[in-house]
């Protein structure tokens, strides 16, 4: 029998899977549980795949830089395409973009500044330059396949003995201080999409589902449930600071333009887009009421939010055609930075990445696992600024550069 302390990671998305790998690398015994390991509603599967260290707060740059260095090593395995981020700014946002450049460069993040004519030279398809005051280009940033990255973390964790368990719903938590008991419901059969939606957006599994009850005992737990972390915080009586916000992404077709040579492009309007195989993936984030909303507005969203912005920047986008799309969730904190660290005795947390989960996953996983194993953050990965106590002390880590 393995007598080592056990750490139960709640949530097996890209953050939970990274933490599991990092704990396993340190010889820790882990069990990672999720209501749906396939991630049908997971934010890890419903994002644009962007990876950048172009942020304004040091801790966010550091975690992203560590992640990028790791993705460079496994690029072919996880589809990491290091083609950069081109970010366009208007007169109001350009001075704000210039302010942190010395910090970014000082932390090892290369970044260029461009004029509007230089933007057109770099990307000739951008031929309408109205409103562009300046731009930044960060060549080490890029695009990644989140599903491949998540499975890389899981596969590596399993080779070191980590276990994952599917179809587990937690309905009560008893934190005794020297250990944690989880009261769980386990599905006895694969769940339908409708059943999963009901389970992940309400307070219980629903009467129609077939399963059994089981108690799990752990020495400590890690809450890494993304937009569903609030459920665990509620069961523990801990304050939840964040809100789930819907974000929609379109896949569009335009045979008159090919963006394969470029990485992510972010317009002054907040529109972001990149090449996606033979198509273009484009997203925009209008104001949304918080909630677990997964309906995709389809053609209406494309015509109202995506097409006008793309055509206003690139004349060859006049004949864009909507193909498909989806909606997923950001878990947005008050300052738009993650909440990472010790939440209570025997309870750790890593959630509320505010759309930054994929790009910070490796760095955040290594940071928290080091903190759990050694009681302090690893050299060069100090994430103490992301502790939940910052909301009480007023030491916020606010990120204005956000999509």
mmCIF file of C-alpha atoms in Angstrom:
data_model
loop_
_atom_site.group_PDB
_atom_site.id
_atom_site.type_symbol
_atom_site.label_atom_id
_atom_site.label_comp_id
_atom_site.label_asym_id
_atom_site.label_seq_id
_atom_site.Cartn_x
_atom_site.Cartn_y
_atom_site.Cartn_z
ATOM 1 C CA UNK A 1 0.000 0.000 0.000
ATOM 2 C CA UNK A 2 1.313 3.447 -0.948
ATOM 3 C CA UNK A 3 1.716 5.424 2.292
ATOM 4 C CA UNK A 4 2.661 8.700 0.624
ATOM 5 C CA UNK A 5 0.309 11.668 1.166
ATOM 6 C CA UNK A 6 -2.288 11.948 -1.583
ATOM 7 C CA UNK A 7 -3.247 15.108 -3.403
ATOM 8 C CA UNK A 8 -6.628 15.168 -5.144
ATOM 9 C CA UNK A 9 -6.818 17.636 -8.029
ATOM 10 C CA UNK A 10 -10.385 18.712 -8.724
ATOM 11 C CA UNK A 11 -10.691 19.507 -12.411
ATOM 12 C CA UNK A 12 -8.787 17.850 -15.252
ATOM 13 C CA UNK A 13 -8.779 20.668 -17.771
ATOM 14 C CA UNK A 14 -5.527 22.112 -18.987
ATOM 15 C CA UNK A 15 -4.678 23.693 -15.605
ATOM 16 C CA UNK A 16 -5.598 20.650 -13.516
ATOM 17 C CA UNK A 17 -3.728 18.331 -15.886
ATOM 18 C CA UNK A 18 -0.620 20.543 -15.778
ATOM 19 C CA UNK A 19 -0.670 20.617 -11.974
ATOM 20 C CA UNK A 20 -1.064 16.842 -11.895
ATOM 21 C CA UNK A 21 1.979 16.410 -14.140
ATOM 22 C CA UNK A 22 4.024 18.836 -12.060
ATOM 23 C CA UNK A 23 3.098 17.087 -8.797
ATOM 24 C CA UNK A 24 3.905 13.687 -10.303
ATOM 25 C CA UNK A 25 7.296 15.014 -11.430
ATOM 26 C CA UNK A 26 7.970 15.809 -7.774
ATOM 27 C CA UNK A 27 7.086 12.288 -6.673
ATOM 28 C CA UNK A 28 3.674 13.197 -5.241
ATOM 29 C CA UNK A 29 0.786 10.718 -5.269
ATOM 30 C CA UNK A 30 -2.145 12.289 -7.103
ATOM 31 C CA UNK A 31 -5.712 11.486 -8.100
ATOM 32 C CA UNK A 32 -7.304 13.933 -10.529
ATOM 33 C CA UNK A 33 -11.074 13.838 -10.855
ATOM 34 C CA UNK A 34 -13.484 15.429 -13.290
ATOM 35 C CA UNK A 35 -17.124 15.090 -14.175
ATOM 36 C CA UNK A 36 -16.122 14.847 -17.851
ATOM 37 C CA UNK A 37 -12.524 14.045 -18.765
ATOM 38 C CA UNK A 38 -13.293 14.514 -22.457
ATOM 39 C CA UNK A 39 -13.980 18.196 -21.757
ATOM 40 C CA UNK A 40 -17.120 18.671 -23.824
ATOM 41 C CA UNK A 41 -17.892 21.949 -22.022
ATOM 42 C CA UNK A 42 -14.367 22.664 -20.850
ATOM 43 C CA UNK A 43 -12.830 26.061 -21.522
ATOM 44 C CA UNK A 44 -9.658 24.157 -22.439
ATOM 45 C CA UNK A 45 -11.417 22.855 -25.553
ATOM 46 C CA UNK A 46 -13.329 26.008 -26.478
ATOM 47 C CA UNK A 47 -10.682 28.676 -26.878
ATOM 48 C CA UNK A 48 -8.732 30.233 -29.723
ATOM 49 C CA UNK A 49 -5.406 28.561 -28.886
ATOM 50 C CA UNK A 50 -3.409 31.761 -28.498
ATOM 51 C CA UNK A 51 -0.176 31.764 -26.466
ATOM 52 C CA UNK A 52 1.465 35.051 -25.543
ATOM 53 C CA UNK A 53 3.622 36.640 -22.900
ATOM 54 C CA UNK A 54 2.547 40.124 -23.984
ATOM 55 C CA UNK A 55 1.037 41.213 -20.678
ATOM 56 C CA UNK A 56 1.412 44.201 -18.393
ATOM 57 C CA UNK A 57 1.948 42.548 -15.004
ATOM 58 C CA UNK A 58 5.249 40.841 -14.190
ATOM 59 C CA UNK A 59 3.746 37.667 -12.730
ATOM 60 C CA UNK A 60 1.665 37.069 -15.851
ATOM 61 C CA UNK A 61 4.641 37.629 -18.132
ATOM 62 C CA UNK A 62 6.773 35.269 -16.037
ATOM 63 C CA UNK A 63 4.244 32.410 -16.054
ATOM 64 C CA UNK A 64 3.644 32.793 -19.788
ATOM 65 C CA UNK A 65 7.351 33.001 -20.592
ATOM 66 C CA UNK A 66 7.981 29.756 -18.666
ATOM 67 C CA UNK A 67 5.140 28.110 -20.560
ATOM 68 C CA UNK A 68 6.391 29.280 -23.947
ATOM 69 C CA UNK A 69 9.876 27.918 -23.242
ATOM 70 C CA UNK A 70 8.328 24.526 -22.493
ATOM 71 C CA UNK A 71 6.076 24.599 -25.561
ATOM 72 C CA UNK A 72 9.120 25.319 -27.716
ATOM 73 C CA UNK A 73 10.628 22.032 -26.526
ATOM 74 C CA UNK A 74 7.525 19.985 -27.399
ATOM 75 C CA UNK A 75 6.296 22.088 -30.337
ATOM 76 C CA UNK A 76 5.729 19.247 -32.800
ATOM 77 C CA UNK A 77 3.815 17.215 -30.205
ATOM 78 C CA UNK A 78 1.358 19.987 -29.280
ATOM 79 C CA UNK A 79 1.087 21.913 -32.544
ATOM 80 C CA UNK A 80 2.871 25.023 -31.285
ATOM 81 C CA UNK A 81 3.276 27.465 -34.185
ATOM 82 C CA UNK A 82 5.517 30.321 -33.112
ATOM 83 C CA UNK A 83 4.396 32.954 -35.619
ATOM 84 C CA UNK A 84 3.902 35.802 -33.194
ATOM 85 C CA UNK A 85 1.173 38.157 -32.033
ATOM 86 C CA UNK A 86 0.457 41.342 -33.961
ATOM 87 C CA UNK A 87 -1.530 43.741 -31.777
ATOM 88 C CA UNK A 88 -2.993 46.955 -33.195
ATOM 89 C CA UNK A 89 -3.747 49.976 -30.987
ATOM 90 C CA UNK A 90 -5.728 53.169 -31.396
ATOM 91 C CA UNK A 91 -4.801 56.602 -30.055
ATOM 92 C CA UNK A 92 -6.240 55.862 -26.598
ATOM 93 C CA UNK A 93 -4.601 52.476 -26.055
ATOM 94 C CA UNK A 94 -1.208 53.035 -27.726
ATOM 95 C CA UNK A 95 0.357 54.995 -24.820
ATOM 96 C CA UNK A 96 -0.807 52.251 -22.443
ATOM 97 C CA UNK A 97 0.770 49.606 -24.667
ATOM 98 C CA UNK A 98 4.104 51.421 -24.700
ATOM 99 C CA UNK A 99 4.288 51.771 -20.916
ATOM 100 C CA UNK A 100 5.159 48.125 -20.041
ATOM 101 C CA UNK A 101 7.506 47.400 -22.952
ATOM 102 C CA UNK A 102 10.666 47.909 -20.874
ATOM 103 C CA UNK A 103 9.246 45.491 -18.269
ATOM 104 C CA UNK A 104 8.394 42.929 -20.950
ATOM 105 C CA UNK A 105 11.827 43.116 -22.531
ATOM 106 C CA UNK A 106 13.515 43.075 -19.140
ATOM 107 C CA UNK A 107 11.777 39.768 -18.380
ATOM 108 C CA UNK A 108 13.090 38.270 -21.606
ATOM 109 C CA UNK A 109 10.064 38.831 -23.806
ATOM 110 C CA UNK A 110 11.141 40.240 -27.202
ATOM 111 C CA UNK A 111 8.704 42.767 -28.630
ATOM 112 C CA UNK A 112 8.796 45.225 -31.531
ATOM 113 C CA UNK A 113 6.871 48.437 -32.065
ATOM 114 C CA UNK A 114 5.436 49.265 -35.485
ATOM 115 C CA UNK A 115 3.840 52.249 -37.178
ATOM 116 C CA UNK A 116 0.648 51.855 -39.201
ATOM 117 C CA UNK A 117 2.541 51.771 -42.552
ATOM 118 C CA UNK A 118 4.877 49.132 -41.084
ATOM 119 C CA UNK A 119 1.835 47.048 -40.138
ATOM 120 C CA UNK A 120 0.780 47.050 -43.792
ATOM 121 C CA UNK A 121 4.299 46.109 -44.850
ATOM 122 C CA UNK A 122 4.319 43.215 -42.363
ATOM 123 C CA UNK A 123 0.799 42.057 -43.278
ATOM 124 C CA UNK A 124 -0.228 43.402 -46.718
ATOM 125 C CA UNK A 125 -3.728 42.007 -46.234
ATOM 126 C CA UNK A 126 -4.265 44.754 -43.640
ATOM 127 C CA UNK A 127 -4.846 47.571 -46.112
ATOM 128 C CA UNK A 128 -7.212 49.806 -44.165
ATOM 129 C CA UNK A 129 -5.093 51.585 -41.593
ATOM 130 C CA UNK A 130 -7.614 54.078 -40.238
ATOM 131 C CA UNK A 131 -7.449 54.326 -36.462
ATOM 132 C CA UNK A 132 -4.131 52.496 -36.058
ATOM 133 C CA UNK A 133 -1.853 54.638 -33.899
ATOM 134 C CA UNK A 134 0.758 51.924 -33.491
ATOM 135 C CA UNK A 135 1.264 48.187 -33.057
ATOM 136 C CA UNK A 136 3.391 45.647 -31.238
ATOM 137 C CA UNK A 137 4.727 42.387 -32.619
ATOM 138 C CA UNK A 138 5.994 39.663 -30.293
ATOM 139 C CA UNK A 139 7.718 36.918 -32.333
ATOM 140 C CA UNK A 140 7.988 34.300 -29.546
ATOM 141 C CA UNK A 141 4.218 34.232 -29.079
ATOM 142 C CA UNK A 142 2.055 31.971 -31.191
ATOM 143 C CA UNK A 143 -0.715 29.394 -31.474
ATOM 144 C CA UNK A 144 -1.107 25.948 -29.944
ATOM 145 C CA UNK A 145 -3.510 23.003 -29.990
ATOM 146 C CA UNK A 146 -5.013 23.024 -26.466
ATOM 147 C CA UNK A 147 -6.318 19.459 -26.713
ATOM 148 C CA UNK A 148 -2.909 18.087 -27.631
ATOM 149 C CA UNK A 149 -1.309 20.087 -24.832
ATOM 150 C CA UNK A 150 -3.797 18.847 -22.241
ATOM 151 C CA UNK A 151 -3.261 15.243 -23.326
ATOM 152 C CA UNK A 152 0.508 15.745 -23.195
ATOM 153 C CA UNK A 153 0.226 16.753 -19.536
ATOM 154 C CA UNK A 154 -2.010 13.770 -18.777
ATOM 155 C CA UNK A 155 0.102 11.235 -20.633
ATOM 156 C CA UNK A 156 3.281 12.376 -18.935
ATOM 157 C CA UNK A 157 1.567 12.391 -15.534
ATOM 158 C CA UNK A 158 0.294 8.839 -16.030
ATOM 159 C CA UNK A 159 3.781 7.551 -16.853
ATOM 160 C CA UNK A 160 4.796 8.710 -13.361
ATOM 161 C CA UNK A 161 1.868 7.050 -11.620
ATOM 162 C CA UNK A 162 -0.781 9.788 -11.549
ATOM 163 C CA UNK A 163 -4.373 8.619 -11.812
ATOM 164 C CA UNK A 164 -7.374 10.267 -13.481
ATOM 165 C CA UNK A 165 -10.991 9.397 -12.767
ATOM 166 C CA UNK A 166 -13.938 10.330 -14.977
ATOM 167 C CA UNK A 167 -17.610 10.972 -14.219
ATOM 168 C CA UNK A 168 -17.111 12.233 -10.657
ATOM 169 C CA UNK A 169 -19.408 14.884 -9.186
ATOM 170 C CA UNK A 170 -18.556 16.337 -5.747
ATOM 171 C CA UNK A 171 -21.552 17.249 -3.579
ATOM 172 C CA UNK A 172 -19.904 17.771 -0.163
ATOM 173 C CA UNK A 173 -16.436 18.510 1.203
ATOM 174 C CA UNK A 174 -15.267 18.036 4.792
ATOM 175 C CA UNK A 175 -11.998 19.871 5.394
ATOM 176 C CA UNK A 176 -10.670 18.622 8.699
ATOM 177 C CA UNK A 177 -7.480 20.676 8.499
ATOM 178 C CA UNK A 178 -5.250 17.583 8.538
ATOM 179 C CA UNK A 179 -7.009 16.017 5.573
ATOM 180 C CA UNK A 180 -10.007 16.414 3.298
ATOM 181 C CA UNK A 181 -12.931 14.083 2.616
ATOM 182 C CA UNK A 182 -14.849 14.396 -0.636
ATOM 183 C CA UNK A 183 -18.390 13.042 -0.868
ATOM 184 C CA UNK A 184 -18.845 12.145 -4.513
ATOM 185 C CA UNK A 185 -21.301 10.736 -6.999
ATOM 186 C CA UNK A 186 -19.857 8.547 -9.760
ATOM 187 C CA UNK A 187 -21.671 8.020 -13.044
ATOM 188 C CA UNK A 188 -22.167 4.342 -13.880
ATOM 189 C CA UNK A 189 -22.581 4.998 -17.593
ATOM 190 C CA UNK A 190 -21.461 7.634 -20.106
ATOM 191 C CA UNK A 191 -23.536 10.800 -19.817
ATOM 192 C CA UNK A 192 -25.344 12.467 -22.683
ATOM 193 C CA UNK A 193 -24.563 16.068 -23.595
ATOM 194 C CA UNK A 194 -27.887 17.140 -22.070
ATOM 195 C CA UNK A 195 -27.134 15.343 -18.804
ATOM 196 C CA UNK A 196 -23.669 16.828 -18.654
ATOM 197 C CA UNK A 197 -25.017 20.305 -19.285
ATOM 198 C CA UNK A 198 -27.527 19.889 -16.459
ATOM 199 C CA UNK A 199 -24.879 18.612 -14.084
ATOM 200 C CA UNK A 200 -22.373 21.346 -14.826
ATOM 201 C CA UNK A 201 -24.775 24.274 -14.743
ATOM 202 C CA UNK A 202 -27.018 23.373 -11.803
ATOM 203 C CA UNK A 203 -26.546 22.043 -8.283
ATOM 204 C CA UNK A 204 -26.708 18.295 -8.812
ATOM 205 C CA UNK A 205 -26.527 15.391 -11.217
ATOM 206 C CA UNK A 206 -30.294 15.169 -11.882
ATOM 207 C CA UNK A 207 -32.678 12.365 -11.060
ATOM 208 C CA UNK A 208 -32.349 10.525 -14.364
ATOM 209 C CA UNK A 209 -28.636 9.742 -14.054
ATOM 210 C CA UNK A 210 -27.454 6.340 -12.854
ATOM 211 C CA UNK A 211 -24.514 6.285 -10.468
ATOM 212 C CA UNK A 212 -23.204 5.413 -7.035
ATOM 213 C CA UNK A 213 -21.867 7.302 -4.014
ATOM 214 C CA UNK A 214 -18.274 7.132 -2.823
ATOM 215 C CA UNK A 215 -16.115 8.933 -0.277
ATOM 216 C CA UNK A 216 -12.595 9.968 -1.258
ATOM 217 C CA UNK A 217 -9.928 10.729 1.334
ATOM 218 C CA UNK A 218 -7.009 13.040 0.530
ATOM 219 C CA UNK A 219 -4.314 14.744 2.542
ATOM 220 C CA UNK A 220 -4.894 17.930 0.534
ATOM 221 C CA UNK A 221 -6.862 19.043 -2.507
ATOM 222 C CA UNK A 222 -6.255 21.426 -5.379
ATOM 223 C CA UNK A 223 -9.232 23.315 -6.819
ATOM 224 C CA UNK A 224 -8.590 23.650 -10.551
ATOM 225 C CA UNK A 225 -12.117 23.524 -11.923
ATOM 226 C CA UNK A 226 -12.018 26.618 -14.104
ATOM 227 C CA UNK A 227 -15.446 28.185 -14.374
ATOM 228 C CA UNK A 228 -16.818 25.515 -12.019
ATOM 229 C CA UNK A 229 -14.358 26.179 -9.207
ATOM 230 C CA UNK A 230 -17.030 28.293 -7.531
ATOM 231 C CA UNK A 231 -18.941 25.112 -6.679
ATOM 232 C CA UNK A 232 -15.995 23.752 -4.682
ATOM 233 C CA UNK A 233 -15.382 27.114 -3.013
ATOM 234 C CA UNK A 234 -19.034 27.214 -1.961
ATOM 235 C CA UNK A 235 -18.835 23.737 -0.430
ATOM 236 C CA UNK A 236 -15.783 24.849 1.538
ATOM 237 C CA UNK A 237 -17.324 28.141 2.643
ATOM 238 C CA UNK A 238 -14.653 30.136 0.799
ATOM 239 C CA UNK A 239 -15.392 33.405 -0.951
ATOM 240 C CA UNK A 240 -15.717 33.185 -4.718
ATOM 241 C CA UNK A 241 -14.415 36.329 -6.397
ATOM 242 C CA UNK A 242 -14.901 35.407 -10.045
ATOM 243 C CA UNK A 243 -17.661 35.042 -12.604
ATOM 244 C CA UNK A 244 -18.180 32.768 -15.622
ATOM 245 C CA UNK A 245 -18.511 34.840 -18.804
ATOM 246 C CA UNK A 246 -19.478 33.487 -22.232
ATOM 247 C CA UNK A 247 -17.078 34.021 -25.131
ATOM 248 C CA UNK A 248 -17.964 33.176 -28.746
ATOM 249 C CA UNK A 249 -15.677 32.189 -31.619
ATOM 250 C CA UNK A 250 -16.489 31.913 -35.330
ATOM 251 C CA UNK A 251 -14.887 29.855 -38.063
ATOM 252 C CA UNK A 252 -15.232 31.745 -41.345
ATOM 253 C CA UNK A 253 -14.316 31.147 -44.966
ATOM 254 C CA UNK A 254 -12.829 33.594 -47.431
ATOM 255 C CA UNK A 255 -11.055 32.150 -50.435
ATOM 256 C CA UNK A 256 -9.646 35.556 -51.337
ATOM 257 C CA UNK A 257 -7.319 35.747 -48.342
ATOM 258 C CA UNK A 258 -4.789 33.398 -46.752
ATOM 259 C CA UNK A 259 -3.389 34.249 -43.309
ATOM 260 C CA UNK A 260 -1.298 31.089 -42.909
ATOM 261 C CA UNK A 261 1.944 33.093 -42.746
ATOM 262 C CA UNK A 262 0.852 34.947 -39.606
ATOM 263 C CA UNK A 263 0.033 34.164 -36.011
ATOM 264 C CA UNK A 264 -2.666 35.887 -33.947
ATOM 265 C CA UNK A 265 -3.769 39.353 -35.041
ATOM 266 C CA UNK A 266 -5.675 41.601 -32.639
ATOM 267 C CA UNK A 267 -7.455 44.634 -34.093
ATOM 268 C CA UNK A 268 -7.980 48.016 -32.448
ATOM 269 C CA UNK A 269 -11.663 47.075 -32.174
ATOM 270 C CA UNK A 270 -10.933 44.046 -29.970
ATOM 271 C CA UNK A 271 -11.492 41.555 -32.791
ATOM 272 C CA UNK A 272 -8.890 38.764 -32.797
ATOM 273 C CA UNK A 273 -8.285 36.262 -35.571
ATOM 274 C CA UNK A 274 -5.817 33.796 -37.019
ATOM 275 C CA UNK A 275 -5.543 31.241 -39.755
ATOM 276 C CA UNK A 276 -7.199 27.883 -38.989
ATOM 277 C CA UNK A 277 -6.421 25.333 -41.687
ATOM 278 C CA UNK A 278 -8.250 26.470 -44.821
ATOM 279 C CA UNK A 279 -10.350 28.921 -42.800
ATOM 280 C CA UNK A 280 -10.060 31.840 -40.369
ATOM 281 C CA UNK A 281 -10.876 31.606 -36.675
ATOM 282 C CA UNK A 282 -12.216 34.902 -35.322
ATOM 283 C CA UNK A 283 -13.516 36.011 -31.966
ATOM 284 C CA UNK A 284 -14.874 39.095 -30.280
ATOM 285 C CA UNK A 285 -16.000 39.720 -26.702
ATOM 286 C CA UNK A 286 -18.982 42.052 -26.379
ATOM 287 C CA UNK A 287 -20.280 42.766 -22.859
ATOM 288 C CA UNK A 288 -21.987 39.677 -21.427
ATOM 289 C CA UNK A 289 -24.018 38.972 -18.311
ATOM 290 C CA UNK A 290 -22.289 36.376 -16.100
ATOM 291 C CA UNK A 291 -23.620 32.842 -16.159
ATOM 292 C CA UNK A 292 -23.186 29.344 -17.531
ATOM 293 C CA UNK A 293 -24.289 30.169 -21.054
ATOM 294 C CA UNK A 294 -23.123 27.923 -23.892
ATOM 295 C CA UNK A 295 -25.503 28.828 -26.702
ATOM 296 C CA UNK A 296 -23.703 29.996 -29.825
ATOM 297 C CA UNK A 297 -25.458 32.823 -31.663
ATOM 298 C CA UNK A 298 -24.209 31.618 -35.030
ATOM 299 C CA UNK A 299 -24.807 33.621 -38.174
ATOM 300 C CA UNK A 300 -26.228 36.547 -36.208
ATOM 301 C CA UNK A 301 -23.051 36.863 -34.128
ATOM 302 C CA UNK A 302 -20.920 36.635 -37.254
ATOM 303 C CA UNK A 303 -22.871 39.318 -39.116
ATOM 304 C CA UNK A 304 -23.119 41.687 -36.160
ATOM 305 C CA UNK A 305 -19.706 41.367 -34.488
ATOM 306 C CA UNK A 306 -17.180 39.611 -36.748
ATOM 307 C CA UNK A 307 -17.727 40.526 -40.393
ATOM 308 C CA UNK A 308 -18.005 44.335 -39.970
ATOM 309 C CA UNK A 309 -14.754 44.491 -38.003
ATOM 310 C CA UNK A 310 -12.803 42.271 -40.379
ATOM 311 C CA UNK A 311 -14.022 44.088 -43.467
ATOM 312 C CA UNK A 312 -13.264 47.471 -41.870
ATOM 313 C CA UNK A 313 -9.608 46.394 -41.531
ATOM 314 C CA UNK A 314 -9.103 44.241 -44.678
ATOM 315 C CA UNK A 315 -10.907 45.030 -47.919
ATOM 316 C CA UNK A 316 -10.469 41.468 -49.175
ATOM 317 C CA UNK A 317 -12.756 40.248 -46.406
ATOM 318 C CA UNK A 318 -15.850 41.615 -48.134
ATOM 319 C CA UNK A 319 -17.103 38.140 -49.002
ATOM 320 C CA UNK A 320 -16.526 36.367 -45.727
ATOM 321 C CA UNK A 321 -18.841 33.409 -45.155
ATOM 322 C CA UNK A 322 -19.825 31.971 -41.790
ATOM 323 C CA UNK A 323 -19.143 28.249 -41.415
ATOM 324 C CA UNK A 324 -19.499 27.317 -37.753
ATOM 325 C CA UNK A 325 -18.474 28.345 -34.263
ATOM 326 C CA UNK A 326 -18.911 27.725 -30.574
ATOM 327 C CA UNK A 327 -19.263 29.322 -27.154
ATOM 328 C CA UNK A 328 -17.149 28.663 -24.086
ATOM 329 C CA UNK A 329 -16.506 30.229 -20.710
ATOM 330 C CA UNK A 330 -13.917 32.584 -19.298
ATOM 331 C CA UNK A 331 -13.683 32.555 -15.511
ATOM 332 C CA UNK A 332 -12.979 36.247 -14.940
ATOM 333 C CA UNK A 333 -11.547 37.557 -11.685
ATOM 334 C CA UNK A 334 -11.956 41.170 -10.517
ATOM 335 C CA UNK A 335 -8.499 42.143 -11.805
ATOM 336 C CA UNK A 336 -8.494 39.679 -14.739
ATOM 337 C CA UNK A 337 -5.618 37.652 -13.324
ATOM 338 C CA UNK A 338 -5.646 34.100 -11.986
ATOM 339 C CA UNK A 339 -6.132 33.103 -8.360
ATOM 340 C CA UNK A 340 -3.323 30.752 -7.331
ATOM 341 C CA UNK A 341 -2.014 29.580 -3.961
ATOM 342 C CA UNK A 342 -3.238 28.362 -0.591
ATOM 343 C CA UNK A 343 -6.979 28.906 -0.135
ATOM 344 C CA UNK A 344 -7.367 27.259 3.309
ATOM 345 C CA UNK A 345 -5.540 24.619 5.342
ATOM 346 C CA UNK A 346 -5.109 21.547 3.100
ATOM 347 C CA UNK A 347 -6.767 23.400 0.191
ATOM 348 C CA UNK A 348 -4.864 24.878 -2.747
ATOM 349 C CA UNK A 349 -6.332 26.610 -5.785
ATOM 350 C CA UNK A 350 -5.517 27.554 -9.377
ATOM 351 C CA UNK A 351 -8.427 28.992 -11.306
ATOM 352 C CA UNK A 352 -9.938 32.225 -12.667
ATOM 353 C CA UNK A 353 -7.279 32.594 -15.361
ATOM 354 C CA UNK A 354 -9.587 35.002 -17.209
ATOM 355 C CA UNK A 355 -8.866 33.496 -20.627
ATOM 356 C CA UNK A 356 -5.176 32.890 -19.888
ATOM 357 C CA UNK A 357 -5.315 29.218 -18.888
ATOM 358 C CA UNK A 358 -3.750 27.646 -21.957
ATOM 359 C CA UNK A 359 -0.951 30.174 -22.221
ATOM 360 C CA UNK A 360 -0.042 30.014 -18.505
ATOM 361 C CA UNK A 361 -0.775 26.345 -17.881
ATOM 362 C CA UNK A 362 2.758 24.982 -17.699
ATOM 363 C CA UNK A 363 4.186 27.865 -15.670
ATOM 364 C CA UNK A 364 1.239 27.913 -13.269
ATOM 365 C CA UNK A 365 1.350 24.142 -12.808
ATOM 366 C CA UNK A 366 5.050 24.156 -12.007
ATOM 367 C CA UNK A 367 4.693 27.130 -9.685
ATOM 368 C CA UNK A 368 1.854 25.682 -7.604
ATOM 369 C CA UNK A 369 3.316 22.173 -7.491
ATOM 370 C CA UNK A 370 6.566 23.624 -6.193
ATOM 371 C CA UNK A 371 4.668 25.596 -3.583
ATOM 372 C CA UNK A 372 2.770 22.477 -2.480
ATOM 373 C CA UNK A 373 5.868 20.285 -2.376
ATOM 374 C CA UNK A 374 8.344 22.706 -0.819
ATOM 375 C CA UNK A 375 6.239 25.383 0.868
ATOM 376 C CA UNK A 376 7.653 28.039 -1.439
ATOM 377 C CA UNK A 377 7.549 28.887 -5.116
ATOM 378 C CA UNK A 378 10.354 27.631 -7.385
ATOM 379 C CA UNK A 379 13.069 30.108 -8.393
ATOM 380 C CA UNK A 380 11.843 32.301 -11.217
ATOM 381 C CA UNK A 381 8.203 31.226 -10.790
ATOM 382 C CA UNK A 382 7.003 33.309 -7.857
ATOM 383 C CA UNK A 383 3.208 33.400 -8.155
ATOM 384 C CA UNK A 384 2.590 34.871 -4.691
ATOM 385 C CA UNK A 385 1.090 38.014 -6.266
ATOM 386 C CA UNK A 386 -1.847 35.840 -7.412
ATOM 387 C CA UNK A 387 -2.934 34.777 -3.907
ATOM 388 C CA UNK A 388 -6.583 35.392 -3.052
ATOM 389 C CA UNK A 389 -5.548 37.661 -0.177
ATOM 390 C CA UNK A 390 -4.806 40.406 -2.707
ATOM 391 C CA UNK A 391 -8.512 41.185 -2.993
ATOM 392 C CA UNK A 392 -8.634 42.024 0.711
ATOM 393 C CA UNK A 393 -5.350 43.958 0.806
ATOM 394 C CA UNK A 394 -5.983 45.885 -2.411
ATOM 395 C CA UNK A 395 -2.780 44.665 -4.085
ATOM 396 C CA UNK A 396 -4.499 43.838 -7.357
ATOM 397 C CA UNK A 397 -2.782 42.424 -10.443
ATOM 398 C CA UNK A 398 -4.883 44.223 -13.007
ATOM 399 C CA UNK A 399 -4.545 43.320 -16.671
ATOM 400 C CA UNK A 400 -6.037 45.894 -19.017
ATOM 401 C CA UNK A 401 -4.584 44.186 -22.087
ATOM 402 C CA UNK A 402 -7.314 41.615 -22.334
ATOM 403 C CA UNK A 403 -9.484 39.924 -24.964
#
